[in-house]
Backbone as JSON Lines, residues from 0, in Angstrom:
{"i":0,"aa":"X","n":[-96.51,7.28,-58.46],"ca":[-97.46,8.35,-58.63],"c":[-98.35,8.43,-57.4]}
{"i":1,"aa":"X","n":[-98.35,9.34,-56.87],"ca":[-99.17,9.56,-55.6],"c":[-100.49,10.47,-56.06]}
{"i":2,"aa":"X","n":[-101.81,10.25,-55.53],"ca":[-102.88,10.77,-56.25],"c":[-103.67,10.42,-54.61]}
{"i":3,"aa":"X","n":[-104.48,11.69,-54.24],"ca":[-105.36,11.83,-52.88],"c":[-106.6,11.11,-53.15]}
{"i":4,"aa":"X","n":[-106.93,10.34,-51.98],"ca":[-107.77,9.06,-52.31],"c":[-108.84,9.22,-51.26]}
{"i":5,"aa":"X","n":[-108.49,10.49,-50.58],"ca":[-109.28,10.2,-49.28],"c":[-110.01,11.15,-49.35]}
{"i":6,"aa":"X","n":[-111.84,11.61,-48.74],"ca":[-112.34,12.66,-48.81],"c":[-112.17,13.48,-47.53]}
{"i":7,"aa":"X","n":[-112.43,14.89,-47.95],"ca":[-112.21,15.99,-47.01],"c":[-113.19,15.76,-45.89]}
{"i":8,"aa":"X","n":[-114.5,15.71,-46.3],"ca":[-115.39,15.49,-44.89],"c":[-115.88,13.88,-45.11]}
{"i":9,"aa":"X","n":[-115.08,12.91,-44.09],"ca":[-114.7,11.62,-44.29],"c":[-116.59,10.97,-43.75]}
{"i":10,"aa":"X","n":[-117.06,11.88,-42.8],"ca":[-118.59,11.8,-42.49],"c":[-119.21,11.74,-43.15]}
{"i":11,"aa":"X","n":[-119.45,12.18,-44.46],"ca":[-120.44,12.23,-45.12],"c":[-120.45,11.21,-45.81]}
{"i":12,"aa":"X","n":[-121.63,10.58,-46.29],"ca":[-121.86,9.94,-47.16],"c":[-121.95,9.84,-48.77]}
{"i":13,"aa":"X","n":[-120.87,9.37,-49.84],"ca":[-121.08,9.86,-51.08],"c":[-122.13,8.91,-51.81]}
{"i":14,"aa":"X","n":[-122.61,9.9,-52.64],"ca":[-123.38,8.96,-54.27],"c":[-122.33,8.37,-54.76]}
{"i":15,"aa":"X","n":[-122.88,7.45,-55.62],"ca":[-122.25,6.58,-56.85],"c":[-121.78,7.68,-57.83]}
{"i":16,"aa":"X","n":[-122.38,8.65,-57.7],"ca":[-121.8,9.68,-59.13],"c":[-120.77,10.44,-58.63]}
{"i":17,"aa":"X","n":[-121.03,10.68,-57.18],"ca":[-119.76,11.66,-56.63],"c":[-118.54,10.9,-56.44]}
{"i":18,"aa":"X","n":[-118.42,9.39,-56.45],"ca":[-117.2,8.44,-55.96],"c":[-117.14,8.37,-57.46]}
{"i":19,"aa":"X","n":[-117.8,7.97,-58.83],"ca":[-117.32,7.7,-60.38],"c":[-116.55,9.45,-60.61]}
{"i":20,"aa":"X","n":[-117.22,10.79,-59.71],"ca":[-116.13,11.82,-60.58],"c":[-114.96,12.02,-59.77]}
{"i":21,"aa":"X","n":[-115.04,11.25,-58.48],"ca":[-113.66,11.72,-57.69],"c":[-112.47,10.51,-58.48]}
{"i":22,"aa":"X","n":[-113.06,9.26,-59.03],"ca":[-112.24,8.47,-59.12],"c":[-112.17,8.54,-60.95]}
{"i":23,"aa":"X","n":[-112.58,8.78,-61.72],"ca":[-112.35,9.68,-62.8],"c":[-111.14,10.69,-62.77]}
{"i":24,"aa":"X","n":[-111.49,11.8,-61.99],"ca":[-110.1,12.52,-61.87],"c":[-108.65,11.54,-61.28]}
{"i":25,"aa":"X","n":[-109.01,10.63,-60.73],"ca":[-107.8,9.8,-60.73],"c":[-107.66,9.28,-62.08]}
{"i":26,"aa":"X","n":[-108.39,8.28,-62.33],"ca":[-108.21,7.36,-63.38],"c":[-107.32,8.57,-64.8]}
{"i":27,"aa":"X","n":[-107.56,9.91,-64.99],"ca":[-107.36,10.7,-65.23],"c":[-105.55,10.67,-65.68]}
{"i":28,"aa":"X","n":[-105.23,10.79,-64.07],"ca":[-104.52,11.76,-63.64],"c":[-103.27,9.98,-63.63]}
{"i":29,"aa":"X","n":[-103.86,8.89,-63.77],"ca":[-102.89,7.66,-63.98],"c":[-103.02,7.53,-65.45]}
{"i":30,"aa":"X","n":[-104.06,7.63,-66.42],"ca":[-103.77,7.79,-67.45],"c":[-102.72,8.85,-68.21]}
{"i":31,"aa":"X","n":[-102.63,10.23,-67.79],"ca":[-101.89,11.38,-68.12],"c":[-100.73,10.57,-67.71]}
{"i":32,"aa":"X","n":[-100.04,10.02,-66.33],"ca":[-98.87,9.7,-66.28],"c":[-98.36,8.34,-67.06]}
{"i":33,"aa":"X","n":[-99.1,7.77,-67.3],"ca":[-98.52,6.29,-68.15],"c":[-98.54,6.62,-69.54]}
{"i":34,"aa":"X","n":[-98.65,8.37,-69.81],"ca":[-99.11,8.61,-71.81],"c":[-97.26,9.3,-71.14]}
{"i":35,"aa":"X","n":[-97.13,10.05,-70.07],"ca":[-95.93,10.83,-70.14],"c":[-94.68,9.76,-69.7]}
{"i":36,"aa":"X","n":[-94.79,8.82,-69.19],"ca":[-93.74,7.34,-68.54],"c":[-93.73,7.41,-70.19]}
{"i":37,"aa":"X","n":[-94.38,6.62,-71.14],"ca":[-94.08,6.17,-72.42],"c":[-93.08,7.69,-73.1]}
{"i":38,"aa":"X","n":[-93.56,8.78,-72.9],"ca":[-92.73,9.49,-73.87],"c":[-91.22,10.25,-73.14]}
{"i":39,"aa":"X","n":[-91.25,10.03,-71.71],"ca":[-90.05,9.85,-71.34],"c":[-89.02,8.65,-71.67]}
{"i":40,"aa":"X","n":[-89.86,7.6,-72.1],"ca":[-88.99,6.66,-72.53],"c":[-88.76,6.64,-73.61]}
{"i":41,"aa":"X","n":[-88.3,7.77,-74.62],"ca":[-88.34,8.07,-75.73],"c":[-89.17,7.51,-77.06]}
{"i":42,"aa":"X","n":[-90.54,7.17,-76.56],"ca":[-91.6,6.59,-77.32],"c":[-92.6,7.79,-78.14]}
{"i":43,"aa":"X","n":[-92.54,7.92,-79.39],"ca":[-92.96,9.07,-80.15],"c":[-94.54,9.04,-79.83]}
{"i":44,"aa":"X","n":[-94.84,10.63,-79.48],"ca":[-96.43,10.93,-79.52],"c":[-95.52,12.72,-80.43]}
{"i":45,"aa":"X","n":[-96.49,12.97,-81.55],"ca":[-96.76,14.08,-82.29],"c":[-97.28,15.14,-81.79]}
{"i":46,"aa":"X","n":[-98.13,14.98,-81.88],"ca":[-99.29,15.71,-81.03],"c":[-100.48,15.92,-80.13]}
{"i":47,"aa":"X","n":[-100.75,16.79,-79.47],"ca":[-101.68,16.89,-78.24],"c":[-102.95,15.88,-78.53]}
{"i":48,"aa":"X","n":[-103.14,15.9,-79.55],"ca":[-104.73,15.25,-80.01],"c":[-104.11,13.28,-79.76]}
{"i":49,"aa":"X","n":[-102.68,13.11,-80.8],"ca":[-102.35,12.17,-80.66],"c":[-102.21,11.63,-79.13]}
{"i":50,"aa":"X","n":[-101.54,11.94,-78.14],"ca":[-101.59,12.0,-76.49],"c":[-103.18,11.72,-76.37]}
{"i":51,"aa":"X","n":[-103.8,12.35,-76.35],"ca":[-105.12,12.14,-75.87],"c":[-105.56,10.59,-76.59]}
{"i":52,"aa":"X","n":[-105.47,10.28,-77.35],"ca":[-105.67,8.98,-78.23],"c":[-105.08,7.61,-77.1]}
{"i":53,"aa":"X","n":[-103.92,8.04,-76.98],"ca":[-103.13,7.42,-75.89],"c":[-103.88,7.15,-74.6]}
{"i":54,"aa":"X","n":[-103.89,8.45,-73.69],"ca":[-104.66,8.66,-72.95],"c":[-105.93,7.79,-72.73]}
{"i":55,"aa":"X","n":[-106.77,8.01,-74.39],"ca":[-107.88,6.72,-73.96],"c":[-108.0,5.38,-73.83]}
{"i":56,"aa":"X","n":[-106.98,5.21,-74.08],"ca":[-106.68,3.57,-74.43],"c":[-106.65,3.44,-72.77]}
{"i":57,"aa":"X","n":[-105.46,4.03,-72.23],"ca":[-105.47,4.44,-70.81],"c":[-106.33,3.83,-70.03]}
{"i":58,"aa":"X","n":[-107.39,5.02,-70.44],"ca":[-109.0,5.12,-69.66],"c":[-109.7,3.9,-70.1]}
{"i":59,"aa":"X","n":[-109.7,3.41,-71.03],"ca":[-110.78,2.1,-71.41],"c":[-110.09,0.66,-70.91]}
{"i":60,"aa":"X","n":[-109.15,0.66,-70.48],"ca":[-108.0,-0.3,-70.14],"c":[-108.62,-0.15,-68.17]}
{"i":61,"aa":"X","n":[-108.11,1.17,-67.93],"ca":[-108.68,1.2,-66.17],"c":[-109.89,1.11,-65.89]}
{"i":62,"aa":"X","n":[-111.2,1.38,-67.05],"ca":[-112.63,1.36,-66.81],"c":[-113.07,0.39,-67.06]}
{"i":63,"aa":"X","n":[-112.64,-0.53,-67.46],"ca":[-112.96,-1.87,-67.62],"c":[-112.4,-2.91,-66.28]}
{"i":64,"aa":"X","n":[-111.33,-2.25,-65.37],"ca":[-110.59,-3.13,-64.43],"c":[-111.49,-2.28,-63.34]}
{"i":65,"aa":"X","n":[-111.72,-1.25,-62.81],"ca":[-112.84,-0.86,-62.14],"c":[-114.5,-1.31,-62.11]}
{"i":66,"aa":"X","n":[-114.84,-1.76,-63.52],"ca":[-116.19,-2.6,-63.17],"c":[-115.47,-4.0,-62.81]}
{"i":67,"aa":"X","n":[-114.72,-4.69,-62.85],"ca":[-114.6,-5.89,-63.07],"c":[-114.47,-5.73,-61.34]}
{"i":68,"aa":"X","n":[-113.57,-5.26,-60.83],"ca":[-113.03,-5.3,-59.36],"c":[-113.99,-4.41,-58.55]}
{"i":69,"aa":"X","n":[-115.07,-3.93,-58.95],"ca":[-115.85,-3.41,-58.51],"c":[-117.53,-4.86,-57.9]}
{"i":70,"aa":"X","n":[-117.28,-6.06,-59.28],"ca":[-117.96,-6.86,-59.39],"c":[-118.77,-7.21,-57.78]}
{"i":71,"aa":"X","n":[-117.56,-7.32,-57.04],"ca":[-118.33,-7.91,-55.74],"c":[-118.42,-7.0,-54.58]}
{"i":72,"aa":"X","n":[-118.14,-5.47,-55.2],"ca":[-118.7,-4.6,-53.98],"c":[-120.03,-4.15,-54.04]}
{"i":73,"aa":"X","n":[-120.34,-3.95,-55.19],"ca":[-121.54,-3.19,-56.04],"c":[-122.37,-4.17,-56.64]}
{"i":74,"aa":"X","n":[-123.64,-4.42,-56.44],"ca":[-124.88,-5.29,-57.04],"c":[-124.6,-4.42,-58.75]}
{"i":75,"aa":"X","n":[-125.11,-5.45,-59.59],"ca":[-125.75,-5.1,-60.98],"c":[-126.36,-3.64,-61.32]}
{"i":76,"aa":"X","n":[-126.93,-3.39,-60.34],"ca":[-127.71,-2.01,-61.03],"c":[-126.46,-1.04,-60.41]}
{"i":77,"aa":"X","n":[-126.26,-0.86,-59.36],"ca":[-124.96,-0.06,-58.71],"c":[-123.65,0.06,-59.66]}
{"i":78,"aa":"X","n":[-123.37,-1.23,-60.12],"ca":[-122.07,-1.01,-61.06],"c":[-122.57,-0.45,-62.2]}
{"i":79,"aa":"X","n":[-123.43,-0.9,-62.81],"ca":[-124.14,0.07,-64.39],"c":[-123.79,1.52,-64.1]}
{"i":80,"aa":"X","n":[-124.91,2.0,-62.91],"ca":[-124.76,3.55,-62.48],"c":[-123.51,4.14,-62.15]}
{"i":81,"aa":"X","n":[-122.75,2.94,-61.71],"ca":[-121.45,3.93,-60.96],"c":[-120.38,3.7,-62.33]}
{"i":82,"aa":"X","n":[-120.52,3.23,-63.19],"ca":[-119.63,2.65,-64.57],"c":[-120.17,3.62,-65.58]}
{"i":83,"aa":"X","n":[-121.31,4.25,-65.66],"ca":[-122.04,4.99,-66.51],"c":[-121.66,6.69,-65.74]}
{"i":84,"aa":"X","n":[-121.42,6.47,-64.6],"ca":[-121.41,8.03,-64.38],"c":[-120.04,8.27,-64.7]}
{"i":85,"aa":"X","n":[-118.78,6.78,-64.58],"ca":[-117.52,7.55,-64.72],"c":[-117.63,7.45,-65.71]}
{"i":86,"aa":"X","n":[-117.72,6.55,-66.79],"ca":[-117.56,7.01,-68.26],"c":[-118.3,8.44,-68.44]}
{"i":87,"aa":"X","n":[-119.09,9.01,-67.87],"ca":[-119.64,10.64,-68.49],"c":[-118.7,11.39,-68.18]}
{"i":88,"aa":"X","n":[-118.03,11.07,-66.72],"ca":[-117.15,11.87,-66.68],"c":[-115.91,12.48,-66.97]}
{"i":89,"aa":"X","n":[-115.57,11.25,-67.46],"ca":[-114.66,10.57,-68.15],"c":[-114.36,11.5,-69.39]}
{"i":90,"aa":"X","n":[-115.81,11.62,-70.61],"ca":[-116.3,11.89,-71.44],"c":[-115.82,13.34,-71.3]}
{"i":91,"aa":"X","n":[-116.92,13.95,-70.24],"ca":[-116.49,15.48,-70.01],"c":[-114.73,16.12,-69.93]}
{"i":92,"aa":"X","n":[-114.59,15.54,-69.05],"ca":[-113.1,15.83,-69.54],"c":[-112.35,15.66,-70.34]}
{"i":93,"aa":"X","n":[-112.31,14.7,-71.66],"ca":[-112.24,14.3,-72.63],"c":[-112.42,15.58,-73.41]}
{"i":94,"aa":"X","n":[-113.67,15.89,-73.09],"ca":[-114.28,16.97,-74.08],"c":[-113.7,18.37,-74.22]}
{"i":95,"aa":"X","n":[-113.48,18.66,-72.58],"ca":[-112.68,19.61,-73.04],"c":[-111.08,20.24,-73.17]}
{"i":96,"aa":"X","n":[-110.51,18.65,-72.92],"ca":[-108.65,18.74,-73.52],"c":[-108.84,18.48,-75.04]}
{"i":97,"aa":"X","n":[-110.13,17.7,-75.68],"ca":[-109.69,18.0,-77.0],"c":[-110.32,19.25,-77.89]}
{"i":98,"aa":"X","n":[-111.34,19.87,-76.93],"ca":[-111.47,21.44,-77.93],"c":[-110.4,22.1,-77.4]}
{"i":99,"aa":"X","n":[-109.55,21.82,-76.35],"ca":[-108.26,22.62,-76.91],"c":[-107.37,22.33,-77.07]}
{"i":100,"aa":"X","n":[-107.44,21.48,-77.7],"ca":[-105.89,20.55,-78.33],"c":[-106.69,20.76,-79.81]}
{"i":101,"aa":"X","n":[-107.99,20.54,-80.54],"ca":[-108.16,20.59,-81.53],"c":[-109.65,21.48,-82.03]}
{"i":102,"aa":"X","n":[-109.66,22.51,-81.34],"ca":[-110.95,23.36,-81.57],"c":[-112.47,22.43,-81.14]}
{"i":103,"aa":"X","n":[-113.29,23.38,-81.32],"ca":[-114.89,22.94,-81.47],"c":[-115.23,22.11,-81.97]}
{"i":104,"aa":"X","n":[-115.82,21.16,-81.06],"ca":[-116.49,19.7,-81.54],"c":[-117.26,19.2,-80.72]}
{"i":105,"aa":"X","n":[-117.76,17.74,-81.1],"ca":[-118.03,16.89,-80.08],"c":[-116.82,15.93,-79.9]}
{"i":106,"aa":"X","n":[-116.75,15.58,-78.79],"ca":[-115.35,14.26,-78.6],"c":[-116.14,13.66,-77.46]}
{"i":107,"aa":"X","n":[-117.27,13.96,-76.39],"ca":[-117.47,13.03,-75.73],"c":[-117.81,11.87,-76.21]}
{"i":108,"aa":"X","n":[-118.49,11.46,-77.68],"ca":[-119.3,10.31,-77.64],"c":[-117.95,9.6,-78.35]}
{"i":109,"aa":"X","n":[-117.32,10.3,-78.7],"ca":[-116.13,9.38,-79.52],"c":[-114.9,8.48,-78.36]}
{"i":110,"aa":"X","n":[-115.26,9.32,-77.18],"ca":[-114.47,8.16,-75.92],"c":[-115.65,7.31,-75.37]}
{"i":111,"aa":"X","n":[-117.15,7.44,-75.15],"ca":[-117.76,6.41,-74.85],"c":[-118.0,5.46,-76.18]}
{"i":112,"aa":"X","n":[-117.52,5.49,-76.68],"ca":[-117.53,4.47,-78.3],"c":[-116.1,3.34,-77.79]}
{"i":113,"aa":"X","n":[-115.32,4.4,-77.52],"ca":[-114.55,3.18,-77.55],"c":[-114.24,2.7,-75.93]}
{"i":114,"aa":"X","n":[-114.82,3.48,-75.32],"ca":[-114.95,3.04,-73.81],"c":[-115.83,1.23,-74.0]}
{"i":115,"aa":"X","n":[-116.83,1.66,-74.85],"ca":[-117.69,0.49,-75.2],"c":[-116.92,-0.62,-75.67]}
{"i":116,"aa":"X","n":[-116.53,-0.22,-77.02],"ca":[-115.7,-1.26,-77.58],"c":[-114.62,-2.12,-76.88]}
{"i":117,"aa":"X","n":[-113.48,-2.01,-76.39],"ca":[-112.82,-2.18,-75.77],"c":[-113.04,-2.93,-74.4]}
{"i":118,"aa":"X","n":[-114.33,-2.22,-73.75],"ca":[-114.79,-3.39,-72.43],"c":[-115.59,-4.64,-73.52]}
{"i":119,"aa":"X","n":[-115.85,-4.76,-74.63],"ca":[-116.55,-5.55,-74.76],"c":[-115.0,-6.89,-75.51]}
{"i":120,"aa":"X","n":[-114.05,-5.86,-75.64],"ca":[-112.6,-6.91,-76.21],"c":[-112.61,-7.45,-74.85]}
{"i":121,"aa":"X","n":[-112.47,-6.27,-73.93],"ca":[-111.58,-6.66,-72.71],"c":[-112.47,-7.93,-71.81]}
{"i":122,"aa":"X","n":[-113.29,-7.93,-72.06],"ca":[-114.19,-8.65,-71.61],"c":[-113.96,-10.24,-71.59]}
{"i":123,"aa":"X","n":[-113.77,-11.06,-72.39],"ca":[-113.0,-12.33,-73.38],"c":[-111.85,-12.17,-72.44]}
{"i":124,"aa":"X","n":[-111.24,-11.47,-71.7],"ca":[-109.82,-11.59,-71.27],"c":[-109.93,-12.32,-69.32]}
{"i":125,"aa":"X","n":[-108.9,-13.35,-69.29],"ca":[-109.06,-13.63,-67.63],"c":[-108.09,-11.88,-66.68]}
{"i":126,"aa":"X","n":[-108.68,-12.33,-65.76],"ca":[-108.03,-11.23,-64.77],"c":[-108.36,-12.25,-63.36]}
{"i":127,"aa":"X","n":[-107.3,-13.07,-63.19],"ca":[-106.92,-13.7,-62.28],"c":[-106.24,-12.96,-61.12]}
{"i":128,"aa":"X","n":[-107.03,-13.31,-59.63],"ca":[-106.74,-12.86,-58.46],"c":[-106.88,-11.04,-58.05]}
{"i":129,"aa":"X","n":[-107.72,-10.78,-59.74],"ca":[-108.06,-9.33,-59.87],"c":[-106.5,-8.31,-60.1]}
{"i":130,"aa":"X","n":[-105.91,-9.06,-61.42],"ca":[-104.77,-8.8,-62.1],"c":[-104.88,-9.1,-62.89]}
{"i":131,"aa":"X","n":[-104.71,-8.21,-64.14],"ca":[-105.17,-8.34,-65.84],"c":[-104.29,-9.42,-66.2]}
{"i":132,"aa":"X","n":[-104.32,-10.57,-66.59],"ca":[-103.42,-11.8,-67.42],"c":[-102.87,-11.15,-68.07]}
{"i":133,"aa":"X","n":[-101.97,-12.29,-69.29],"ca":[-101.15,-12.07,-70.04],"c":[-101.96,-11.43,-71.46]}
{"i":134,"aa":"X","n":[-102.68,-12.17,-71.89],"ca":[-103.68,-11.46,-72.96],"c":[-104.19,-10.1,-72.9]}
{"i":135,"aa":"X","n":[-104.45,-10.15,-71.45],"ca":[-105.3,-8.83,-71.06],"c":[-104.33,-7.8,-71.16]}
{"i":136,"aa":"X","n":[-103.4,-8.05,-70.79],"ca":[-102.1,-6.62,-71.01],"c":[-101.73,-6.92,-72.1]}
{"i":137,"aa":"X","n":[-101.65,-7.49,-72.85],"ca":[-100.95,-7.9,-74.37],"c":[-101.94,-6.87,-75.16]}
{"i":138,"aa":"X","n":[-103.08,-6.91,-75.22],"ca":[-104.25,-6.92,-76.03],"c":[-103.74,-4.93,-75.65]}
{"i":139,"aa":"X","n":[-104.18,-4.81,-74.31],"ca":[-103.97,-3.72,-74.43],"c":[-102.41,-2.67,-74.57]}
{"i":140,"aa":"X","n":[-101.59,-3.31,-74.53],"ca":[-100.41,-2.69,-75.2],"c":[-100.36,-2.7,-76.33]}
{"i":141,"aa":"X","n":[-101.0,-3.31,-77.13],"ca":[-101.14,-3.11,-78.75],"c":[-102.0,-2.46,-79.08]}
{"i":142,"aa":"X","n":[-103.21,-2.26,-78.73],"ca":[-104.16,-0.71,-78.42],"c":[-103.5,0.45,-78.2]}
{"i":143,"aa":"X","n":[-102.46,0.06,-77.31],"ca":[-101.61,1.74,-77.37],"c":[-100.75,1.74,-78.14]}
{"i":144,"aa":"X","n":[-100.26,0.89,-78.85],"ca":[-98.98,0.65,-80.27],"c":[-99.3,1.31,-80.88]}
{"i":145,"aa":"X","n":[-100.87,1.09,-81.6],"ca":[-101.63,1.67,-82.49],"c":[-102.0,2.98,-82.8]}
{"i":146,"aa":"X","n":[-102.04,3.71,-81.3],"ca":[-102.27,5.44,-81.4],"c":[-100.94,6.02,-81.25]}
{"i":147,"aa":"X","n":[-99.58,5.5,-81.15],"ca":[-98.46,5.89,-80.82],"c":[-97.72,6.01,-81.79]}
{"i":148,"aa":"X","n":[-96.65,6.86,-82.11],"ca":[-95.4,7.27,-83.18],"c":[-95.19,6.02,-83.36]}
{"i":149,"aa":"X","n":[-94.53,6.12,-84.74],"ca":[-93.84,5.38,-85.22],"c":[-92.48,5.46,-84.97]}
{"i":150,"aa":"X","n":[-91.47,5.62,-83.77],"ca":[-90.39,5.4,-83.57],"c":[-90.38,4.63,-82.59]}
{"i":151,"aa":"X","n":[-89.5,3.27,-82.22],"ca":[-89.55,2.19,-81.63],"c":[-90.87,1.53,-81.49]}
{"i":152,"aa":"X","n":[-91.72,1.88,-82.53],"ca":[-93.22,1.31,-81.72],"c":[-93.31,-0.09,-81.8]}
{"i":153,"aa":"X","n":[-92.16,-0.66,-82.58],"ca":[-92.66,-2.37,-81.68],"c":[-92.32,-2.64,-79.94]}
{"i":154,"aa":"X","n":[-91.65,-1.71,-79.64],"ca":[-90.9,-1.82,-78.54],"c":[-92.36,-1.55,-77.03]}
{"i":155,"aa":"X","n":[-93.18,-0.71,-77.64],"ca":[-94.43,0.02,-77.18],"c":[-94.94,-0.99,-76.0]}
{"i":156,"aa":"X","n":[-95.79,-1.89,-76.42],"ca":[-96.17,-3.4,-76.31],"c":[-95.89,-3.39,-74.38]}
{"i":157,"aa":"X","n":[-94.83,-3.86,-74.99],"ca":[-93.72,-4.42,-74.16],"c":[-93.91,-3.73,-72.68]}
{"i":158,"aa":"X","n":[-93.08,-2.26,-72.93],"ca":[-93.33,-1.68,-71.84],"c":[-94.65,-1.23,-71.0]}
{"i":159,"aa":"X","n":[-95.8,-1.06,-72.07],"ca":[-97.09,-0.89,-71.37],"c":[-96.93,-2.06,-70.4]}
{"i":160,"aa":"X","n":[-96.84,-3.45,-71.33],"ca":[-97.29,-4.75,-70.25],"c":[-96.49,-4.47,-68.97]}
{"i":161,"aa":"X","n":[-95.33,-4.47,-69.25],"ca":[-94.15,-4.95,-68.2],"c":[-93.96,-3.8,-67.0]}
{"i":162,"aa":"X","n":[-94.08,-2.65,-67.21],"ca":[-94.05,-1.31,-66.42],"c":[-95.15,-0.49,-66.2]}
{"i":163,"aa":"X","n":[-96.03,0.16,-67.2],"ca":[-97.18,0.58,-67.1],"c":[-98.11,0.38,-66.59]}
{"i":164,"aa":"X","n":[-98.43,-0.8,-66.24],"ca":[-99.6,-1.87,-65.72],"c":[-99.75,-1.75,-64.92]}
{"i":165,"aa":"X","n":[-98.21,-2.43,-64.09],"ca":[-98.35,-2.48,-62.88],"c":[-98.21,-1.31,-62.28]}
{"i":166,"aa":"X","n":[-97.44,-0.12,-62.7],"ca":[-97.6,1.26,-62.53],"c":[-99.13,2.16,-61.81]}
{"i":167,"aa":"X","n":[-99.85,1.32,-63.11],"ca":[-101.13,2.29,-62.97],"c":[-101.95,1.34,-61.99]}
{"i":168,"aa":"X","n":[-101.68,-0.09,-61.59],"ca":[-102.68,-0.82,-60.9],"c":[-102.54,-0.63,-58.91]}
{"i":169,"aa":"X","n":[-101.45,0.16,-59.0],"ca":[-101.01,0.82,-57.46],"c":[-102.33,1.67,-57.07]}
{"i":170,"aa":"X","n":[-102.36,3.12,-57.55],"ca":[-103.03,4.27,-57.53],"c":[-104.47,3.64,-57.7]}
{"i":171,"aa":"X","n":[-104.89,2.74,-58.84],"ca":[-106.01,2.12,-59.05],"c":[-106.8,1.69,-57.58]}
{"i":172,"aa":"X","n":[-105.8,0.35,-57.01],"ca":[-106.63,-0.59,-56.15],"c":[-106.55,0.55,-54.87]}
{"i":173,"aa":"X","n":[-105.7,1.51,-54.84],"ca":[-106.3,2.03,-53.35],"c":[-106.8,3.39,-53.62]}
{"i":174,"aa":"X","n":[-107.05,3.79,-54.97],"ca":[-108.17,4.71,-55.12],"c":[-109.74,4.21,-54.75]}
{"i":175,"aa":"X","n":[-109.6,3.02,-54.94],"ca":[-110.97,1.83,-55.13],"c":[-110.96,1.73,-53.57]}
{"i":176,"aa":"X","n":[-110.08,1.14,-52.93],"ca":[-109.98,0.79,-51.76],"c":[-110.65,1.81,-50.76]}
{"i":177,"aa":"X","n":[-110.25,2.95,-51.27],"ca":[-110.53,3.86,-50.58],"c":[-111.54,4.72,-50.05]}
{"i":178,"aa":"X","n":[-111.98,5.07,-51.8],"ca":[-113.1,5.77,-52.1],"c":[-114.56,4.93,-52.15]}
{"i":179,"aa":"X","n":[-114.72,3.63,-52.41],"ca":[-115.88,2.65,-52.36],"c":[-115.82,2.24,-51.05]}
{"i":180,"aa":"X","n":[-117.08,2.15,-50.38],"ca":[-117.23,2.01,-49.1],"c":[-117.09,-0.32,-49.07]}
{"i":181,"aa":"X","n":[-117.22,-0.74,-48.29],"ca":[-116.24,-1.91,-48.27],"c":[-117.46,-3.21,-48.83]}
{"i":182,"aa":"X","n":[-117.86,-4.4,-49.36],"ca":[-118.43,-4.63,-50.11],"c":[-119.68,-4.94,-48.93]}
{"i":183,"aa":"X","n":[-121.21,-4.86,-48.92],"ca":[-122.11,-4.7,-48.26],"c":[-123.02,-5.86,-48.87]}
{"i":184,"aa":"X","n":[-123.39,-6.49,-49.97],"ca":[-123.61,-7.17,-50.9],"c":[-122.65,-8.12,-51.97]}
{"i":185,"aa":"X","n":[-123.44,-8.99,-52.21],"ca":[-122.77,-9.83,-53.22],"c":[-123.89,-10.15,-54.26]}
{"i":186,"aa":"X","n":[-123.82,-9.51,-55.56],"ca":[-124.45,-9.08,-56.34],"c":[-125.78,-9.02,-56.56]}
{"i":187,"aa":"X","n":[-126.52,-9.27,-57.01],"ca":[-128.66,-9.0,-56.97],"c":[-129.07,-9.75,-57.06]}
């Protein structure tokens, strides 16, 4: 998956909120492809709302490996702000694939709920050499078992860990690489 990592006017200097929505639309755009890898591999999703379910697991799985690998570029208050602006953004777009996948609502607070939840599972998990362990992908391939069809879904698991992962951790480290300027500090 190839996804543009680099900014147009490379001079300027970005905010923490403008690098959480450029790297949002990534995190995005690797979530959308690891919900469509699973259903090319003939792994049942129903419907649009169901996909999006998928999708977040996705997002709470990469937003949790972005503060963590973010740990020693960004001081304490910097990662809060820059972890808080992508989850909004996160949120926003959230918000509006599911009023049209499922009409008028709220859905942002229902992805920072489990944006929450989930960093606080994922949390308990090692990520050695800044690579999710065995638990850490286990834990979360069964998070996506759970929002996924019931055809082959023991099989689900498996492939998140074994293909997906490492799939989505390409686009990840040199979206990061890219877009965060190089570490200036070591934490507060």
């Amino acid at each position: 998956m190839r996804v543009k990592t680099k900014w147009n006017l490379r001079n300027r200097e970005r905010s923490l909120s403008e690098t959480a929505g450029a790297l949002a639309f990534i995190l995005w755009r690797i979530a959308q492809q690891g919900t469509l890898n699973l259903e090319n591999e003939g792994f049942q999703t129903d419907t649009h709302a169901q996909r999006l379910d998928v999708i977040a697991e996705f997002l709470a799985f990469l937003v949790h490996l972005v503060d963590r690998l973010t740990a020693e570029q960004l001081t304490r208050v910097q990662r809060q702000e820059f972890i808080t602006a992508l989850a909004q953004h996160l949120a926003d777009t959230m918000q509006e694939n599911r009023s049209d996948a499922q009409g008028k609502g709220e859905y942002r607070q229902s992805l920072i709920i489990r944006l929450n939840e989930r960093a606080a599972d994922y949390a308990g998990f090692d990520c050695p050499e800044n690579e999710p362990g065995f638990a850490f992908r286990r834990y979360f391939g069964e998070n996506v078992r759970a929002v996924m069809g019931e055809r082959d879904n023991k099989w689900i698991a498996d492939q998140v860990m074994d293909i997906e992962v490492p799939e989505a951790l390409k686009p990840l480290k040199k979206a990061l690489s890219d877009l965060l300027p190089p570490a200036e500090h070591q934490g507060e």
